[in-house]
XYZ file of C-alpha atoms in Angstrom:
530
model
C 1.292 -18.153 -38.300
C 3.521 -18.565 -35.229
C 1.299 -18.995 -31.952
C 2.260 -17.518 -29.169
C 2.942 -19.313 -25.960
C 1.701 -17.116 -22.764
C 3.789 -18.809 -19.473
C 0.828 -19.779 -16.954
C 0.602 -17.767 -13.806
C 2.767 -18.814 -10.782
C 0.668 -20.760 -7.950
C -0.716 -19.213 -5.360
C 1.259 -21.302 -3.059
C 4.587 -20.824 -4.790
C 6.101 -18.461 -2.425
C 5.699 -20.863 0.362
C 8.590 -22.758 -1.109
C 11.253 -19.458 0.268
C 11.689 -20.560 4.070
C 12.146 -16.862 5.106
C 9.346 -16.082 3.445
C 7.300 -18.767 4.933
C 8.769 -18.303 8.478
C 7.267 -14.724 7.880
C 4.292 -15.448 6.793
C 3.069 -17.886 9.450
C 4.434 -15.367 11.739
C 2.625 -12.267 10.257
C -0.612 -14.827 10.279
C -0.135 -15.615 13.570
C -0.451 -11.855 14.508
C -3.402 -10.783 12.704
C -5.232 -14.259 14.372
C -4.344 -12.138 17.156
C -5.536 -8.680 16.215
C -8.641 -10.221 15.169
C -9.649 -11.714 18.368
C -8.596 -8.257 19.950
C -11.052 -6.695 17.876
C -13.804 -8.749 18.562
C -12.806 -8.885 22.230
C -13.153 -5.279 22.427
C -16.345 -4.558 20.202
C -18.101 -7.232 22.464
C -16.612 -5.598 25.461
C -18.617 -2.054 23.869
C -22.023 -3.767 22.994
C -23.814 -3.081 25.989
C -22.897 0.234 26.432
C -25.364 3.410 25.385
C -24.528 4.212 21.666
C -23.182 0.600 21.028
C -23.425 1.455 17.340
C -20.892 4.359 17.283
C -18.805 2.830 20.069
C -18.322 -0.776 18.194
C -17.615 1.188 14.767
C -15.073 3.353 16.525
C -12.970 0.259 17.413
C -11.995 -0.124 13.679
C -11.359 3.489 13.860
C -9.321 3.616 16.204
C -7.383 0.775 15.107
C -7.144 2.162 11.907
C -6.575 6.035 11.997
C -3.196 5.707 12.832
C -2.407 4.900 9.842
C -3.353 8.847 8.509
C -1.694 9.829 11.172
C 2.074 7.981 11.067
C 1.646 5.662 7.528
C 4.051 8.234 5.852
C 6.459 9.066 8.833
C 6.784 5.608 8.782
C 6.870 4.920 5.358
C 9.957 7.290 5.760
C 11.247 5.855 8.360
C 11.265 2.585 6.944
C 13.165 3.266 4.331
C 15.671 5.370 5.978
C 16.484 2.519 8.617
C 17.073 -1.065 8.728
C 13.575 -2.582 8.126
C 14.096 -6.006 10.374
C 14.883 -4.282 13.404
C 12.766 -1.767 13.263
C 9.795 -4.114 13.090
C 11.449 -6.206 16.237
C 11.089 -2.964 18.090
C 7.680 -2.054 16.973
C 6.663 -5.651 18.301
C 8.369 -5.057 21.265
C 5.996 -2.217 21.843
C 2.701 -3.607 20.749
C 3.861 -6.128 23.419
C 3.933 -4.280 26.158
C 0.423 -2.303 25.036
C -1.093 -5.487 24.729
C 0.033 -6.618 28.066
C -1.100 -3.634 30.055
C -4.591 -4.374 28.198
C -5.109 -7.496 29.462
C -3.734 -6.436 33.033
C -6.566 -3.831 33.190
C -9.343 -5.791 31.847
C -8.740 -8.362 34.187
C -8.965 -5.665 37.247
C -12.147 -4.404 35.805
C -10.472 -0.956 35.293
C -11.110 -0.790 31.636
C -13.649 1.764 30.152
C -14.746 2.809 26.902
C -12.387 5.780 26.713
C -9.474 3.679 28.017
C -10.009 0.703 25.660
C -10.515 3.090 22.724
C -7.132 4.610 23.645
C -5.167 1.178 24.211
C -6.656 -0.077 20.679
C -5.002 3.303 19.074
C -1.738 2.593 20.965
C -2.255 -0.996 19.144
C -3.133 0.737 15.895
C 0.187 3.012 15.990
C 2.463 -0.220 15.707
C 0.582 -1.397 13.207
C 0.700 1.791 11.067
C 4.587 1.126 11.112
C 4.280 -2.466 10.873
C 2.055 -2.554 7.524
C 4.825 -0.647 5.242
C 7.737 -1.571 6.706
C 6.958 -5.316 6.391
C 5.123 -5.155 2.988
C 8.520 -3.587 1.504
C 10.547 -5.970 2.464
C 8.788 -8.864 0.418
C 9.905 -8.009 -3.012
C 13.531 -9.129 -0.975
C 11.864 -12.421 0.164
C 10.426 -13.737 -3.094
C 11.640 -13.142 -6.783
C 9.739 -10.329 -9.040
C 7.435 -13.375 -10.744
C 6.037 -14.366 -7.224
C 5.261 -11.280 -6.047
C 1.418 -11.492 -7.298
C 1.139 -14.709 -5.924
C 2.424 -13.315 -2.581
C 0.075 -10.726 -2.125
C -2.450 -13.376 -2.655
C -1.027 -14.899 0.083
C -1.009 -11.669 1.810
C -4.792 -11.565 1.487
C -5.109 -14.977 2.652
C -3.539 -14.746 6.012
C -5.075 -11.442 6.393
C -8.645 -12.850 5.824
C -7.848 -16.517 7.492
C -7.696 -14.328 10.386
C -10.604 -12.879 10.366
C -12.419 -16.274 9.983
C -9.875 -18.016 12.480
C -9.670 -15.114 14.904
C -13.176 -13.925 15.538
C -14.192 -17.885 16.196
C -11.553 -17.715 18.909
C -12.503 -14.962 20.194
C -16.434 -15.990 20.088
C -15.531 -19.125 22.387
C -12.981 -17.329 24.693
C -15.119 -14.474 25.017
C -18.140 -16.324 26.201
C -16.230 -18.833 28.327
C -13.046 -16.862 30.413
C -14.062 -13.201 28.785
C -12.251 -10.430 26.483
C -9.212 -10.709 28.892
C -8.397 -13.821 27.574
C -8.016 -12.984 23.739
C -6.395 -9.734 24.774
C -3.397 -11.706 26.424
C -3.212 -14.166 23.356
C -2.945 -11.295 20.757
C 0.243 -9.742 23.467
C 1.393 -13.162 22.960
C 1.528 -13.105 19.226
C 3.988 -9.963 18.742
C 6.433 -11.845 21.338
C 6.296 -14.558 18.641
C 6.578 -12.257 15.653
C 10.244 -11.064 17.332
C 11.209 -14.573 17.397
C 10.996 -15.012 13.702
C 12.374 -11.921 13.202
C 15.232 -12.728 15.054
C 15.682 -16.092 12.911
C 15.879 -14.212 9.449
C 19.135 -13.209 8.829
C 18.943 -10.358 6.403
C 21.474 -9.888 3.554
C 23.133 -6.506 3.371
C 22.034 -4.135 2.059
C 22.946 -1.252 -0.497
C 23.003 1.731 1.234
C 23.416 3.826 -1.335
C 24.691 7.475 -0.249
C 22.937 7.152 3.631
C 19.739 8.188 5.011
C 18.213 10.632 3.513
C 17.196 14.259 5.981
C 13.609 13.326 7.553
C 11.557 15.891 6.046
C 13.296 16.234 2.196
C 12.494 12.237 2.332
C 8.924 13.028 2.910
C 8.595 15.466 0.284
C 10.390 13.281 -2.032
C 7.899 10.461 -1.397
C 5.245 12.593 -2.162
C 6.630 13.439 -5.239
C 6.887 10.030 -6.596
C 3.315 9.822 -6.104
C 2.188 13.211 -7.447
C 4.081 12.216 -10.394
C 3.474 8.580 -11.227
C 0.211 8.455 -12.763
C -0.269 4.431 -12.242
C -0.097 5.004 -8.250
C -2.179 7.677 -8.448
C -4.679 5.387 -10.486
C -4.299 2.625 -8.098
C -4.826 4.929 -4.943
C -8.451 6.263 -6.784
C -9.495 2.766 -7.355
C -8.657 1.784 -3.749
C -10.647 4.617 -2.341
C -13.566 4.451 -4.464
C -14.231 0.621 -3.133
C -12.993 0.567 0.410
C -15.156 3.346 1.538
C -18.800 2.126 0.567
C -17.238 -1.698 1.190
C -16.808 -0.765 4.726
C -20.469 -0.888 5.456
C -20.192 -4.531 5.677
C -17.088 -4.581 8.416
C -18.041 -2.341 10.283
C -21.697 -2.814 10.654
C -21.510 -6.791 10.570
C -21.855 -6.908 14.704
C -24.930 -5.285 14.233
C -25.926 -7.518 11.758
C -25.117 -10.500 14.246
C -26.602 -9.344 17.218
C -29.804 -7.689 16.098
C -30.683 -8.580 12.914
C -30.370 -11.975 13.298
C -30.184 -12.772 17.072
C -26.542 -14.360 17.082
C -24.219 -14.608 19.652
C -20.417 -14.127 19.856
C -19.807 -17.376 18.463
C -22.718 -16.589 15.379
C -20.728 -13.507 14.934
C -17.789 -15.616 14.328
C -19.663 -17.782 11.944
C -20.121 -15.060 9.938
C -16.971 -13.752 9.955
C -15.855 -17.187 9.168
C -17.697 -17.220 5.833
C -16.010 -14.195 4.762
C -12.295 -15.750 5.168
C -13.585 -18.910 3.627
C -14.673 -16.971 0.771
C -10.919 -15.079 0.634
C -9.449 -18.323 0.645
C -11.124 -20.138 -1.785
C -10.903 -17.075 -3.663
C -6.914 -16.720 -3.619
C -7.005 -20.362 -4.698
C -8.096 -19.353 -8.012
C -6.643 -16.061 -8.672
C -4.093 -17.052 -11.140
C -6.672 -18.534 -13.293
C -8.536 -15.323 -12.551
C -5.287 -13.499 -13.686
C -5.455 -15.289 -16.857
C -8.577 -15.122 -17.765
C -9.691 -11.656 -16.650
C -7.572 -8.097 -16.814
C -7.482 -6.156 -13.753
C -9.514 -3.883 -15.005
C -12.451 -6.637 -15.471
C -11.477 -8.057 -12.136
C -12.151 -5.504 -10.321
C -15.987 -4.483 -12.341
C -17.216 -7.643 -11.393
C -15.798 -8.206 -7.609
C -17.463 -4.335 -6.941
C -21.106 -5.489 -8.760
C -21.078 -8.959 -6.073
C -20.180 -7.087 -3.208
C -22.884 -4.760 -3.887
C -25.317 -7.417 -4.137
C -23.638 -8.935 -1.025
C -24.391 -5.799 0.911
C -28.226 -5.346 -0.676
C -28.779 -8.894 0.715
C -27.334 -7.996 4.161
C -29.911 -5.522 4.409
C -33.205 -6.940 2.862
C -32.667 -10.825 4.739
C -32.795 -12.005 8.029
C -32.507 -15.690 7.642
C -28.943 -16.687 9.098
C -28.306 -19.369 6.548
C -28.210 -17.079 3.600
C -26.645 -14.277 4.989
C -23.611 -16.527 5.585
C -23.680 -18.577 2.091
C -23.813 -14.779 0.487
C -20.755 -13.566 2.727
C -18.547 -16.229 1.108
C -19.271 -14.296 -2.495
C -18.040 -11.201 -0.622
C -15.074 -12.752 1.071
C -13.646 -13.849 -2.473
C -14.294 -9.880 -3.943
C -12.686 -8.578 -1.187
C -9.713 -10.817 -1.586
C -9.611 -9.945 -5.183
C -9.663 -6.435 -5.213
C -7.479 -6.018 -1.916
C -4.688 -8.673 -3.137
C -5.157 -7.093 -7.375
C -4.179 -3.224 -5.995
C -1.272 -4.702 -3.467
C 0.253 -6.718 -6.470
C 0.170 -3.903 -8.577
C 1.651 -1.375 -5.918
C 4.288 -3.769 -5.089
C 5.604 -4.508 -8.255
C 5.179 -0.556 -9.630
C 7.535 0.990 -6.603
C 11.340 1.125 -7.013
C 13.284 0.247 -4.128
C 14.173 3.668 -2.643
C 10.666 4.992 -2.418
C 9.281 1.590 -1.846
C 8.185 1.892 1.840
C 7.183 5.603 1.425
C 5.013 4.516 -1.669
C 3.378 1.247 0.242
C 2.736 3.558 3.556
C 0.713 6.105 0.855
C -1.454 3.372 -0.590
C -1.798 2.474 3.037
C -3.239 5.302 4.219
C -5.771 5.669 1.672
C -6.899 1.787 2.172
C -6.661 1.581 5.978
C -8.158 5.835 6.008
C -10.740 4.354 3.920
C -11.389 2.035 6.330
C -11.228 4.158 9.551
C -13.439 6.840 8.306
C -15.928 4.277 6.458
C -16.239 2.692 9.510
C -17.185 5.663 11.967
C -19.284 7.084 8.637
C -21.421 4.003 8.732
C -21.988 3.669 12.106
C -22.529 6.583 12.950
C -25.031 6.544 9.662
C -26.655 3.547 10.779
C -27.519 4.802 14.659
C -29.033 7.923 12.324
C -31.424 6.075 9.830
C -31.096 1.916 10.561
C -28.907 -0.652 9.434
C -31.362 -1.367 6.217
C -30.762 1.971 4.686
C -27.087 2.144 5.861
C -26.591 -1.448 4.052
C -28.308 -0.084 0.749
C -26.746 3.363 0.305
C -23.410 1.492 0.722
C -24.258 -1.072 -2.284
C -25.694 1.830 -3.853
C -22.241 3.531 -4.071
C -20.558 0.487 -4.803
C -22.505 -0.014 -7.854
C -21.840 3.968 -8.824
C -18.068 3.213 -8.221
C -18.217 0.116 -10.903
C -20.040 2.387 -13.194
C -16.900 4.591 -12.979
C -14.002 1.999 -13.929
C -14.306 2.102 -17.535
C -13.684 5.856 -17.291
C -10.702 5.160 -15.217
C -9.517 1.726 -14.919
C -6.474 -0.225 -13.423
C -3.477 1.069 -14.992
C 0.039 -1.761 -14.562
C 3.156 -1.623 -14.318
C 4.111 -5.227 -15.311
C 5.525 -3.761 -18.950
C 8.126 -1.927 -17.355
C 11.556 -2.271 -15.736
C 11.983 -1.633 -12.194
C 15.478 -2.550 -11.629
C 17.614 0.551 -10.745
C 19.411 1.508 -13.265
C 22.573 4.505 -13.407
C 22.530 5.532 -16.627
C 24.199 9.001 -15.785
C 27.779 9.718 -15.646
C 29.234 10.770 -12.780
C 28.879 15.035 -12.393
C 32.364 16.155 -13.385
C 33.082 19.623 -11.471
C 35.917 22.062 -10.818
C 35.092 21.901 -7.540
C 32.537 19.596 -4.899
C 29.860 21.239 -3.503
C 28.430 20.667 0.004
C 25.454 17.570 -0.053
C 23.284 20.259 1.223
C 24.085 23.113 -1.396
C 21.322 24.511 -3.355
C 19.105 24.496 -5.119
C 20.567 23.062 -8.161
C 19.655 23.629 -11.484
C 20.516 20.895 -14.499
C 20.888 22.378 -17.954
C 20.476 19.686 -20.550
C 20.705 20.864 -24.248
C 19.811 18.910 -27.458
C 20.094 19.444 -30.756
C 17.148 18.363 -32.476
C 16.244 18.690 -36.095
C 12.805 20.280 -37.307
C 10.987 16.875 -38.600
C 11.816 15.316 -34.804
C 11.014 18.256 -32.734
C 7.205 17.030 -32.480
C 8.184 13.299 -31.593
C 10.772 15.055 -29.258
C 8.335 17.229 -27.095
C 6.048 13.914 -27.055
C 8.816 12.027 -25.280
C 9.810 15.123 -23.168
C 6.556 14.777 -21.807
C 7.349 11.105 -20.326
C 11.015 12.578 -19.477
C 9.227 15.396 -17.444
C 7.697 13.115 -14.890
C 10.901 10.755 -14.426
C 12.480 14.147 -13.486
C 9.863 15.082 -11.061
C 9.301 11.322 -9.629
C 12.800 11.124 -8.686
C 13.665 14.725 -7.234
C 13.251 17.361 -9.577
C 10.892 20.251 -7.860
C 10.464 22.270 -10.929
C 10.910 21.378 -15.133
C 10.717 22.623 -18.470
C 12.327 22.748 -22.211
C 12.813 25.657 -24.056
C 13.906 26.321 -27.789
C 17.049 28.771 -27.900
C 15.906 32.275 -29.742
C 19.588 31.866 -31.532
C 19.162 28.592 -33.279
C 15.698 26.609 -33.988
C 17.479 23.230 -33.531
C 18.426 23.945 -29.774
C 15.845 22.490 -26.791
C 17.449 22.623 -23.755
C 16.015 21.133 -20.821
C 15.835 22.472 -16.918
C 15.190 21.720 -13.918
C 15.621 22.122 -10.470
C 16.832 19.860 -7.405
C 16.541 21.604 -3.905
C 19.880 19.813 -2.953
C 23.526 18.392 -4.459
C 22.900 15.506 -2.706
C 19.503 15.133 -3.659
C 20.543 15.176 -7.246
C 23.517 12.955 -6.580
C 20.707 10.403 -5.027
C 19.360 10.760 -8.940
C 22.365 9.607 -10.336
C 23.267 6.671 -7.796
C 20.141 4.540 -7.821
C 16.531 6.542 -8.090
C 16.511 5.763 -11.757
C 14.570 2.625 -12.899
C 15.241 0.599 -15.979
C 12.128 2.492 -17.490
C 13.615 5.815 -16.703
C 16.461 4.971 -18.538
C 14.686 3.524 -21.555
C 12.860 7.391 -21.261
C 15.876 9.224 -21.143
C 18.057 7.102 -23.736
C 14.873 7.573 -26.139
C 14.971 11.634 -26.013
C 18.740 11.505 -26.704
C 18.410 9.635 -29.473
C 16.323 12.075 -30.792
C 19.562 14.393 -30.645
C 21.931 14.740 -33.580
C 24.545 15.199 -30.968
C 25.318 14.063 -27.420
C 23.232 15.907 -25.006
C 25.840 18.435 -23.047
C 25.180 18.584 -18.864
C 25.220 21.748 -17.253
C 24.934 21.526 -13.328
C 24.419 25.548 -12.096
C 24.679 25.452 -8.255
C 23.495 28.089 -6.197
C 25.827 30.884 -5.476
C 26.243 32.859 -1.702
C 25.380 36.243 -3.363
């Protein structure tokens, strides 16, 4: 018996080795220190004010609901421009919000309303800022890494929130929320810097930027049709939204539950990103030892227990050894479901894919975080903290019924596997719709193993721009299937054959014709001005 030999999972730290990458990373850590202290700057800012509960909750919100507003737009937008100067300008503007924040704080002109609006100004930069950076990683670091950099994604995002809300804490108390409003300004002016230094390859254009609106549609597609997305965005939902209890609530938790100050809150906060780090740390033997699947079951069951503690003790000391437990789920599930996206999107829906799974995460967030607020003002921070382990626990209970589907079998390299459309004449780009003919000849004893594979072949079709499909047997002769469907566009089609296919697609396709006695013969029928 031969053994087999499994290659061990790349370090954590591996991707640290790319100086772009690492230039962008310190960078992109840099800013969410930044955001963090914002945060806290501004939910301290709130505490004293009538309804504290609903007012601290809606600073999450409001930094987060962009995201459901512009995370596709942007997604779009992304990948219809160039991605490194469009997140220079988005700094640029973050910059300037940020400054006018601190201006106004410090002239004790800033109310509720007007901080609420400045934090969604902040949140609208960072709805384009999320996708548009995230897709640009799979360029910094080699397909193998790419795990290991979104545990280094999960890292810096939850170093900040242990190294940021300490900040904050001490600034806060000592020269006030002005203070850590002007530091976060400062960290987008430093973002543009390394920006500026990374000097981005060119890039493929392919056949231009694709009309605003079919490039929505399209995206949407891909995800309609792609069943391991849409698996990835139900498993994202069905922890964020209970999981938010703890965020959103854990001021709350600081200041009345167990008489801390800024600097307590902090603390606390501070055990989480401990717990994140230490968990990244081990992930690959995690990865190795545990499917995603199993990952996931057991980092929902401790957070639950993390939030059942949160509301049944007030001693300090436990409440921050139990948030490092909680810290290391989080990390898990948050840096498991960004591996998975990032390595499942092709290139020309990457952004547009990333900015989908964004909304649902960062939507989960927003609207978790004004639910449980507004939930705990109703009935008390106890019950709030045990209906959200509650669901927790129910959404474990529900991953054996659906779990974690990958993408790690399959190619993702774009692949052209079609000939070039050879026509009497060229049609406009934006003639249409178009309607592909493909007819096989396939013998009786295949015809069951052929509509198996069609059924594979249907959603490549759809993923990549078809807006309608079927196969039909000709009435005139039992061996004839011929395939249709429909494009809205020529160029849209054309945009099938010149890079939307992935090495998997073609795999699909080349299977099905093999399954023919005889080459498959292309018909393209394009609308006709009747």
């Amino acid at each position: 018996m031969t053994a087999t030999i499994t290659a061990p999972e790349p370090s954590t730290w591996a991707p640290l080795r790319i100086g772009v990458f690492r230039l962008l990373w310190f960078a992109v850590l840099g800013s969410q220190i930044g955001t963090w202290m914002q945060t806290v700057g501004a939910q301290w800012l709130l505490l004293d004010e009538p309804n504290a509960g609903t007012l601290v909750s809606l600073v999450q919100t409001a930094g987060t609901l962009p995201v459901l507003l512009l995370g596709l737009p942007a997604g779009v937008v992304a990948d219809s421009l160039d991605r490194r100067r469009l997140l220079i300008g988005v700094q640029l503007f973050q910059l300037a919000v940020g400054v006018a924040l601190t201006a106004l704080t410090l002239a004790g002109e800033m109310s509720p309303a007007l901080l609420l609006t400045l934090t969604f100004a902040l949140g609208c930069g960072m709805a384009v800022t999320n996708p548009t950076y995230q897709s640009v990683i799979p360029e910094l670091v080699p397909r193998p890494l790419i795990p290991s950099a979104a545990s280094l994604g999960a890292i810096s995002m939850n170093s900040a929130r242990a190294i940021g809300p300490a900040i904050a804490g001490v600034l806060v108390a000592q020269a006030g929320p002005a203070a850590v409003f002007g530091i976060n300004a400062a960290t987008f002016l430093i973002f543009v810097v390394a920006l500026l230094l990374w000097r981005r390859g060119p890039q493929d254009e392919g056949a231009g930027p694709e009309p605003f609106v079919a490039a929505l549609r399209a995206g949407g597609r891909y995800v309609r049709y792609s069943p391991i997305m849409r698996r990835l965005l139900l498993r994202s939902s069905v922890f964020v939204v209970p999981a938010m209890a703890l965020w959103a609530l854990l001021p709350l938790v600081a200041g009345r539950r167990l008489g801390l100050g800024a600097s307590g809150y902090g603390l606390l906060l501070a055990a989480l990103g401990i717990g994140a780090v230490l968990g990244a740390l081990v992930m690959p033997k995690i990865r190795s030892a545990l499917s995603g699947t199993a990952m996931l079951a057991t980092a929902s069951v401790t957070y639950a227990l993390v939030l059942t503690i949160l509301g049944t003790v007030r001693t300090p000391a436990v409440v921050i050894v139990a948030l490092i437990p909680a810290g290391t789920a989080w990390m898990a599930v948050l840096s498991s479901l960004n591996a998975e996206v990032q390595l499942l999107l092709p290139h020309w829906v990457r952004a547009r894919g990333l900015a989908t799974y964004q909304v649902v995460f960062f939507g989960g967030q927003a609207l978790g975080s004004l639910a449980w607020g507004v939930l705990a003002d109703r009935i008390g921070l106890v019950e709030a903290f045990l209906i959200a382990a509650a669901l927790t626990l129910a959404g474990a209970a529900t991953i054996p019924l659906a779990p974690l589907l990958t993408s790690r079998h399959l190619n993702r390299d774009p692949a052209t596997p079609w000939p070039e459309p050879q026509l009497t004449h060229q049609p406009e780009r934006d003639a249409g719709p178009v309607v592909v003919e493909v007819t096989y000849i396939v013998p009786a004893e295949r015809e069951a193993e052929f509509l198996t594979a069609m059924s594979a072949v249907r959603r490549s079709r759809l993923r990549t721009g078809a807006v309608q499909w079927g196969v039909f047997r000709a009435g005139e002769n039992q061996d004839r299937m011929v395939e249709l469907y429909v494009v809205p566009s020529w160029g849209e089609h054309l945009r099938q054959h010149g890079g939307r296919l992935t090495g998997a697609d073609e795999a699909l396709d080349r299977r099905v014709r093999e399954l023919s006695t005889t080459p498959p013969v292309v018909t393209h029928l394009i609308a006709a001005d009747s």
